[in-house]
Amino acid sequence: MSYLLDILMLILLVFEMMFFYLPPVLHEAVGVALLLPILWHLVLNRRYVSSLGRGRWNGPRGVRFALNVLLASACLVTVISGCLTSSVLFADIVPFSLRSNPSLYQLHSAAARYFLVLAGLHLGWHLPTWWQRWLFAYVR
């Protein structure tokens, strides 16, 4: 189940980054839909958050923590700025003066790019463990 969730998040993220080729309503819908697997991923990995106060902090643990904080921050900024610049899904909720703010578009674009890079680093950090678990479970 965890592998399918990881693959789903990767596919949705890549699909979301093809926004030039998507109609705005689809880009916004996929962006909102991407939140569900991310939240489920956080629920499945809640032991990581609860273990932060225990144990020794060495270099790799500090780097992983910093990466996760930056990833969560980029995700939040992307989602919030995306909702504020929404031209379809949240157009009735967000005032036009806020939706048409060019700075919000730039913030959303920059945060989304950071989110993509940080998600790639996050995946790369966990890929060796993910691969070993997959080999142990399915190849034997």
PDB file of C-alpha atoms in Angstrom:
ATOM      1  CA  MET A   1       0.000   0.000   0.000  1.00  0.00           C
ATOM      2  CA  SER A   2       2.801   2.404   0.870  1.00  0.00           C
ATOM      3  CA  TYR A   3       4.512   1.800  -2.482  1.00  0.00           C
ATOM      4  CA  LEU A   4       1.329   2.545  -4.403  1.00  0.00           C
ATOM      5  CA  LEU A   5       0.876   5.750  -2.430  1.00  0.00           C
ATOM      6  CA  ASP A   6       4.440   6.857  -3.200  1.00  0.00           C
ATOM      7  CA  ILE A   7       3.990   6.087  -6.890  1.00  0.00           C
ATOM      8  CA  LEU A   8       0.636   7.903  -6.925  1.00  0.00           C
ATOM      9  CA  MET A   9       2.202  11.005  -5.366  1.00  0.00           C
ATOM     10  CA  LEU A  10       5.034  10.936  -7.894  1.00  0.00           C
ATOM     11  CA  ILE A  11       2.651  10.577 -10.841  1.00  0.00           C
ATOM     12  CA  LEU A  12       0.354  13.353  -9.580  1.00  0.00           C
ATOM     13  CA  LEU A  13       3.308  15.669  -8.972  1.00  0.00           C
ATOM     14  CA  VAL A  14       4.730  15.124 -12.454  1.00  0.00           C
ATOM     15  CA  PHE A  15       1.256  15.537 -13.966  1.00  0.00           C
ATOM     16  CA  GLU A  16       0.745  18.723 -11.949  1.00  0.00           C
ATOM     17  CA  MET A  17       4.027  20.161 -13.220  1.00  0.00           C
ATOM     18  CA  MET A  18       2.777  19.843 -16.809  1.00  0.00           C
ATOM     19  CA  PHE A  19       0.520  22.853 -16.176  1.00  0.00           C
ATOM     20  CA  PHE A  20       1.403  24.440 -19.533  1.00  0.00           C
ATOM     21  CA  TYR A  21      -0.395  21.560 -21.244  1.00  0.00           C
ATOM     22  CA  LEU A  22      -3.371  21.352 -18.873  1.00  0.00           C
ATOM     23  CA  PRO A  23      -6.532  23.418 -18.723  1.00  0.00           C
ATOM     24  CA  PRO A  24      -6.554  25.589 -15.582  1.00  0.00           C
ATOM     25  CA  VAL A  25      -9.425  23.665 -14.002  1.00  0.00           C
ATOM     26  CA  LEU A  26      -7.522  20.376 -14.342  1.00  0.00           C
ATOM     27  CA  HIS A  27      -4.325  21.904 -12.945  1.00  0.00           C
ATOM     28  CA  GLU A  28      -6.217  23.201  -9.928  1.00  0.00           C
ATOM     29  CA  ALA A  29      -8.168  19.962  -9.418  1.00  0.00           C
ATOM     30  CA  VAL A  30      -5.014  17.824  -9.547  1.00  0.00           C
ATOM     31  CA  GLY A  31      -3.317  20.232  -7.145  1.00  0.00           C
ATOM     32  CA  VAL A  32      -6.137  19.861  -4.642  1.00  0.00           C
ATOM     33  CA  ALA A  33      -6.263  16.097  -5.233  1.00  0.00           C
ATOM     34  CA  LEU A  34      -2.518  15.865  -4.551  1.00  0.00           C
ATOM     35  CA  LEU A  35      -3.192  16.967  -0.979  1.00  0.00           C
ATOM     36  CA  LEU A  36      -5.016  13.731  -0.112  1.00  0.00           C
ATOM     37  CA  PRO A  37      -2.119  11.333  -0.790  1.00  0.00           C
ATOM     38  CA  ILE A  38       0.306  13.756   0.872  1.00  0.00           C
ATOM     39  CA  LEU A  39      -1.836  13.812   4.020  1.00  0.00           C
ATOM     40  CA  TRP A  40      -2.160  10.018   3.926  1.00  0.00           C
ATOM     41  CA  HIS A  41       1.634   9.760   3.535  1.00  0.00           C
ATOM     42  CA  LEU A  42       2.034  11.903   6.666  1.00  0.00           C
ATOM     43  CA  VAL A  43      -0.421   9.694   8.572  1.00  0.00           C
ATOM     44  CA  LEU A  44       1.425   6.532   7.543  1.00  0.00           C
ATOM     45  CA  ASN A  45       4.768   8.068   8.582  1.00  0.00           C
ATOM     46  CA  ARG A  46       3.640   9.694  11.812  1.00  0.00           C
ATOM     47  CA  ARG A  47       6.226   7.679  13.790  1.00  0.00           C
ATOM     48  CA  TYR A  48       8.923   9.871  12.226  1.00  0.00           C
ATOM     49  CA  VAL A  49       7.340  13.005  13.677  1.00  0.00           C
ATOM     50  CA  SER A  50       6.810  11.425  17.093  1.00  0.00           C
ATOM     51  CA  SER A  51      10.460  10.251  17.206  1.00  0.00           C
ATOM     52  CA  LEU A  52      11.955  13.708  16.657  1.00  0.00           C
ATOM     53  CA  GLY A  53      12.344  14.350  20.384  1.00  0.00           C
ATOM     54  CA  ARG A  54      14.146  11.064  21.032  1.00  0.00           C
ATOM     55  CA  GLY A  55      17.632   9.822  20.229  1.00  0.00           C
ATOM     56  CA  ARG A  56      20.842  11.499  19.178  1.00  0.00           C
ATOM     57  CA  TRP A  57      20.960  14.070  16.426  1.00  0.00           C
ATOM     58  CA  ASN A  58      23.775  13.363  14.012  1.00  0.00           C
ATOM     59  CA  GLY A  59      24.529  14.912  10.615  1.00  0.00           C
ATOM     60  CA  PRO A  60      22.255  12.773   8.414  1.00  0.00           C
ATOM     61  CA  ARG A  61      19.350  13.064  10.842  1.00  0.00           C
ATOM     62  CA  GLY A  62      19.675  16.855  10.875  1.00  0.00           C
ATOM     63  CA  VAL A  63      19.866  16.990   7.078  1.00  0.00           C
ATOM     64  CA  ARG A  64      16.791  14.763   6.749  1.00  0.00           C
ATOM     65  CA  PHE A  65      14.908  16.939   9.244  1.00  0.00           C
ATOM     66  CA  ALA A  66      15.879  20.146   7.415  1.00  0.00           C
ATOM     67  CA  LEU A  67      14.870  18.592   4.089  1.00  0.00           C
ATOM     68  CA  ASN A  68      11.491  17.551   5.479  1.00  0.00           C
ATOM     69  CA  VAL A  69      10.840  20.986   7.012  1.00  0.00           C
ATOM     70  CA  LEU A  70      11.748  22.709   3.742  1.00  0.00           C
ATOM     71  CA  LEU A  71       9.590  20.252   1.776  1.00  0.00           C
ATOM     72  CA  ALA A  72       6.601  20.818   4.059  1.00  0.00           C
ATOM     73  CA  SER A  73       7.097  24.584   3.864  1.00  0.00           C
ATOM     74  CA  ALA A  74       7.312  24.574   0.072  1.00  0.00           C
ATOM     75  CA  CYS A  75       4.208  22.392  -0.102  1.00  0.00           C
ATOM     76  CA  LEU A  76       2.232  24.720   2.189  1.00  0.00           C
ATOM     77  CA  VAL A  77       3.313  27.861   0.348  1.00  0.00           C
ATOM     78  CA  THR A  78       2.473  26.240  -2.999  1.00  0.00           C
ATOM     79  CA  VAL A  79      -0.974  25.138  -1.839  1.00  0.00           C
ATOM     80  CA  ILE A  80      -1.890  28.416  -0.146  1.00  0.00           C
ATOM     81  CA  SER A  81      -0.629  30.611  -2.980  1.00  0.00           C
ATOM     82  CA  GLY A  82      -2.307  28.280  -5.501  1.00  0.00           C
ATOM     83  CA  CYS A  83      -5.645  28.634  -3.734  1.00  0.00           C
ATOM     84  CA  LEU A  84      -5.222  32.408  -3.580  1.00  0.00           C
ATOM     85  CA  THR A  85      -4.453  32.648  -7.313  1.00  0.00           C
ATOM     86  CA  SER A  86      -7.103  30.137  -8.353  1.00  0.00           C
ATOM     87  CA  SER A  87      -9.029  31.212 -11.441  1.00  0.00           C
ATOM     88  CA  VAL A  88     -11.613  28.414 -11.342  1.00  0.00           C
ATOM     89  CA  LEU A  89     -12.068  26.355  -8.165  1.00  0.00           C
ATOM     90  CA  PHE A  90     -11.695  29.121  -5.589  1.00  0.00           C
ATOM     91  CA  ALA A  91     -12.606  32.078  -7.812  1.00  0.00           C
ATOM     92  CA  ASP A  92     -15.840  32.727  -5.921  1.00  0.00           C
ATOM     93  CA  ILE A  93     -14.096  32.731  -2.545  1.00  0.00           C
ATOM     94  CA  VAL A  94     -10.949  34.771  -3.224  1.00  0.00           C
ATOM     95  CA  PRO A  95     -11.402  38.439  -4.182  1.00  0.00           C
ATOM     96  CA  PHE A  96     -10.302  39.399  -7.698  1.00  0.00           C
ATOM     97  CA  SER A  97      -7.792  41.955  -6.394  1.00  0.00           C
ATOM     98  CA  LEU A  98      -5.977  39.161  -4.565  1.00  0.00           C
ATOM     99  CA  ARG A  99      -6.284  36.605  -7.385  1.00  0.00           C
ATOM    100  CA  SER A 100      -4.790  39.009  -9.924  1.00  0.00           C
ATOM    101  CA  ASN A 101      -1.750  39.910  -7.801  1.00  0.00           C
ATOM    102  CA  PRO A 102       1.373  39.133  -9.890  1.00  0.00           C
ATOM    103  CA  SER A 103       3.507  38.652  -6.773  1.00  0.00           C
ATOM    104  CA  LEU A 104       1.290  35.760  -5.691  1.00  0.00           C
ATOM    105  CA  TYR A 105       1.734  34.112  -9.096  1.00  0.00           C
ATOM    106  CA  GLN A 106       5.512  34.477  -8.795  1.00  0.00           C
ATOM    107  CA  LEU A 107       5.431  33.095  -5.251  1.00  0.00           C
ATOM    108  CA  HIS A 108       3.326  30.132  -6.396  1.00  0.00           C
ATOM    109  CA  SER A 109       5.622  29.424  -9.319  1.00  0.00           C
ATOM    110  CA  ALA A 110       8.806  29.639  -7.243  1.00  0.00           C
ATOM    111  CA  ALA A 111       7.376  27.562  -4.380  1.00  0.00           C
ATOM    112  CA  ALA A 112       6.164  24.898  -6.813  1.00  0.00           C
ATOM    113  CA  ARG A 113       9.634  24.595  -8.338  1.00  0.00           C
ATOM    114  CA  TYR A 114      11.237  24.344  -4.892  1.00  0.00           C
ATOM    115  CA  PHE A 115       8.588  21.776  -3.962  1.00  0.00           C
ATOM    116  CA  LEU A 116       9.482  19.677  -7.022  1.00  0.00           C
ATOM    117  CA  VAL A 117      13.220  19.804  -6.281  1.00  0.00           C
ATOM    118  CA  LEU A 118      12.747  19.055  -2.586  1.00  0.00           C
ATOM    119  CA  ALA A 119      10.326  16.212  -3.343  1.00  0.00           C
ATOM    120  CA  GLY A 120      12.968  14.747  -5.653  1.00  0.00           C
ATOM    121  CA  LEU A 121      15.586  15.022  -2.901  1.00  0.00           C
ATOM    122  CA  HIS A 122      13.154  13.457  -0.423  1.00  0.00           C
ATOM    123  CA  LEU A 123      12.489  10.568  -2.797  1.00  0.00           C
ATOM    124  CA  GLY A 124      16.193  10.167  -3.504  1.00  0.00           C
ATOM    125  CA  TRP A 125      16.945  10.042   0.213  1.00  0.00           C
ATOM    126  CA  HIS A 126      14.413   7.242   0.746  1.00  0.00           C
ATOM    127  CA  LEU A 127      14.906   5.371  -2.522  1.00  0.00           C
ATOM    128  CA  PRO A 128      17.621   2.933  -1.333  1.00  0.00           C
ATOM    129  CA  THR A 129      15.483   1.851   1.638  1.00  0.00           C
ATOM    130  CA  TRP A 130      12.367   1.726  -0.502  1.00  0.00           C
ATOM    131  CA  TRP A 131      14.185  -0.430  -3.083  1.00  0.00           C
ATOM    132  CA  GLN A 132      15.549  -2.820  -0.450  1.00  0.00           C
ATOM    133  CA  ARG A 133      12.108  -3.297   1.117  1.00  0.00           C
ATOM    134  CA  TRP A 134      10.636  -3.951  -2.309  1.00  0.00           C
ATOM    135  CA  LEU A 135      13.312  -6.511  -3.150  1.00  0.00           C
ATOM    136  CA  PHE A 136      12.888  -8.259   0.199  1.00  0.00           C
ATOM    137  CA  ALA A 137       9.100  -8.400  -0.095  1.00  0.00           C
ATOM    138  CA  TYR A 138       8.620  -9.349  -3.752  1.00  0.00           C
ATOM    139  CA  VAL A 139      11.773 -10.842  -5.221  1.00  0.00           C
ATOM    140  CA  ARG A 140      12.382 -13.646  -2.703  1.00  0.00           C
TER     141      ARG A 140
END
